[in-house]
Amino acid sequence: MEATNELNESTNEVYETGLSRSRQKLEKSKLNVGDTDSVSKSEEERCHFAKLIENHKVDNITIEFFYKPHTLSLLFCIICGLIYLALGRTDTTLKEDVWHGSIAVCTVFLIISILVMPNGPFIRPHPAIWRVVFGISVLYFLVMVFVCFLSYEDARRALVWMYPDLANMTYDDILDKEYAANCSEITLSRLYSHLDVFAVAHLFGWVMKAVLLRHYGLTWLLSINWEITEMAFSHILPNFQECWWDIVILDVFVCNGVGIFIGMQLCRWLEMRSYHWESIRSLSSTSAKIKRAFFQFTPGSWTPTRWLDPESSFMRVIGVSILVVLWQIAELNCFFLKHIFIVRPGHVTTMARLALISTISAPGIRQYYLYVTDPLVTRVGTQLWLFVAIVITEAIVCLKFGRHFFERTVTLYIVLWVIYSVLSSFFIVFLCVFFAKKRHSRQRGISVTDYYLSSDYYGIRHGGGGVTAPDKGKPKKQ
């Protein structure tokens, strides 16, 4: 408990230090521009946005070489590579030219991304890695936009051109086993037979989801809602058909539940740690230097995450509920894309797409968390914007090319699923806020009904007769 208090105090000190620096800059700008509240507020928001969301800077740089731009060196490497590849290639086919040209364009674009793209909220292990991730996200988004203007035959032909092994792939390759067969037969051996490599990947996936969200209520809401989603779409996608014991025992309690528990315990362990990073140059032994280099791939700090608290506004509840619904759509896109374009689950394209979405969701979720909880953040970050754009564009591609799937859709099931997803997300999130209020009231000796009977909770000022929103739907920093 003392470690937690020390961590919270250090976190508040860092936050206050950042704000004090921003305010010092504001005081200097006031002398030149003029003392106006609007300029001060916008400047403070801009500095806060750049520091925490858009372009997190690296403090205490010890090895300057790894954090210099090297713009001329990269330009020289690009020119030398183009000269060698453009003038040294002969007797090539059109397919090889297009393929190698596409790889060269993507490579040059990623190099440019290292130079000009924003860092985002993360800087470990190196900001350049997150710039490359952002560049790959932009390329993938542009590819999905281009696919929207193709016919299904042309899109499938382009995919086969890149991966010839997909030419002879059929739906039998995707549906490689029976689904929801002999559900009345429940034995330990049968349960154990379902714990394959995909079950391990399933568990690991929920560990990562818990690490990203860091909230028991939200992760369990996603877990239950996803099983409901599978049942709602099982008449369209056969691999969503599962026995009840597979859903309840293996999915909800074993893979999802254990994964959530491990992920939350990992978050708790990281939150309790003290982070004092020593320069690698100050270390004398080789083993200590190797250990320090290894820990460069771990978080540089770990701040407590509070999606919902007793002071959560109505708009904050809506914002968290939107996150839950958007997460369900992103999960659905994966299954629809591989069924529409006939790609087996273990194919490199499926795994690459999962790795990309999982990676870009990390800075996107962090930016969304700050957007819905921090009153100084008034606009979304670039990574979050791109993540939402990718998810929606993928859904458009699924709707365009999956018409033969949706022809057998039972409209009632989908309508009920939409209603359930929206209402359950809002209800559970609101319930989390209610219990947070109740727990907070017990600690302070205040009745929970005081939060609802007070008109100040809804932003209504006594005597004024009007409604005010001083935080624009966001809680104030405590």
Steps between C-alpha positions, in 0.01 A plus 500: 500500500790733579653419161171588333484833683859575403423415138189718498692786659781468246247487217332815629839668534585419138162627386527819706856554374381473141215743566729745677735501203206559268380785720849655496491496122156656515625784720773576248253496214268733690770766514531498121150426382279632773336372812187326377335194651419349162862507385619357832253215495565406138876513549479283811282247319735497203808437714320234703375327184845498341672374814272211593323397179644609169875526543628367830861607542785288635655636818847425634656382173830324571601369157456792262567295186174307525289814538643724227300533174780386261306657213792528258616145574153361428476702179839367389390140570177549303682644199765225502233234526300647212809523280594139569149360451396718207818462295607152604179307426467343155285232334211537741131438440217748550389314812846525652526869410167584660577292808847644555376851426223464757747379762731794421215752531395356837860496624562863403169601655592331829838675499320830452269400785801473731590858415164679501235292679406579863628288787160454656459433874767226516878529475613149602703328369562787254275768347613398151328163543166666573548732202550195280188343649311818417639492145391138454156599627476776241600258223244243614228765520579619145490140374157448657376825344626380160332161546167678551507597131577151366268219408515181703666312214771764460562522875526123526728490194732759653518299822583181309762692302680587825441156659466230232423233762155657543399413143379149585378574851134417566255543786579144611852620583354768726244271662758234586295333774146437615329771699238446771497121446394254772453772761344254744827306521705667772818327617832621636682354202277691260546824693876444498500433126364851440796658682716532190737772379204723413378477860842614621490787252147578621620519861801714407272733306289563807811564706590775253144639503510523878836676484362750249175574685608438863142478623323185621153627416583595141694182425225275635243703307699442181532130583128441552395722210731320261343165581158657437637637172614154393156356569330784310716446189529120520240456223729702269845379610506125572812516717303710751289194579612356834365272768381658821785350700749634246357850547459496878790284619776528240437850369353708782662345807821337375636706209328832563483486879852373561639738239323797659625401846861460383488828311356695792752348742778598260364856493486505880859378521619763252305769685665412832854511362737794543647627173850645530686451172878513504711594201656207320830689492517510879485119522835327528435131436395352166216302656357817652514675162323206332236498772447876460468459122243224551294715738489770234221288347291530817285799605694804614226583751154378594226740603175382661207485258158616618246479220212563739492674835234651730517831311450348153266711289229369271711572191785301651269201541393538137863520388599179678190324361599602146839339558334168587283503185793599278705215646229251401501630141878468477478138618223420252697645209772238546260207458304652213811596303652153511167340402424745221844472339538128591811517716567234763552613862870412510592676175763773506249765390266419790781498754652822360164676518449388862851614594447838334160567658627391842806724473326814378221456754746552787577870434144549374346377825740710704405810301132418537541457875656844531232645273212381718665557839729803465321838479804658333475261203232635268578308178595145408853393422625400157545131586147482638358675193679256271392195702133601482536572127647153440226323696221684317663451158538127567131486589415673170708243309319218681160648419590546133657161430306289750159528340483125438553453875242757603234357267431227755497744791215473747420867542341452840821353644711792380252761620485338843880482506534871421247593768665271755853624422406865540283459809726251678809713439334811639337314791813318616714812469242700694490219758876526542460871568225428752716255696789745485272763655381254763852396592608863511204597719584226750853631528383856558185419699263659247177341383510387139165666436662839559666468162166467325291741707750782461429711194868593484577146383308567180666838450193702618590801706271595790325827442629542145233293333743400226715204409874538490773266381827634636694184408328431167382162619832403656599468865743737657848379584529399861 
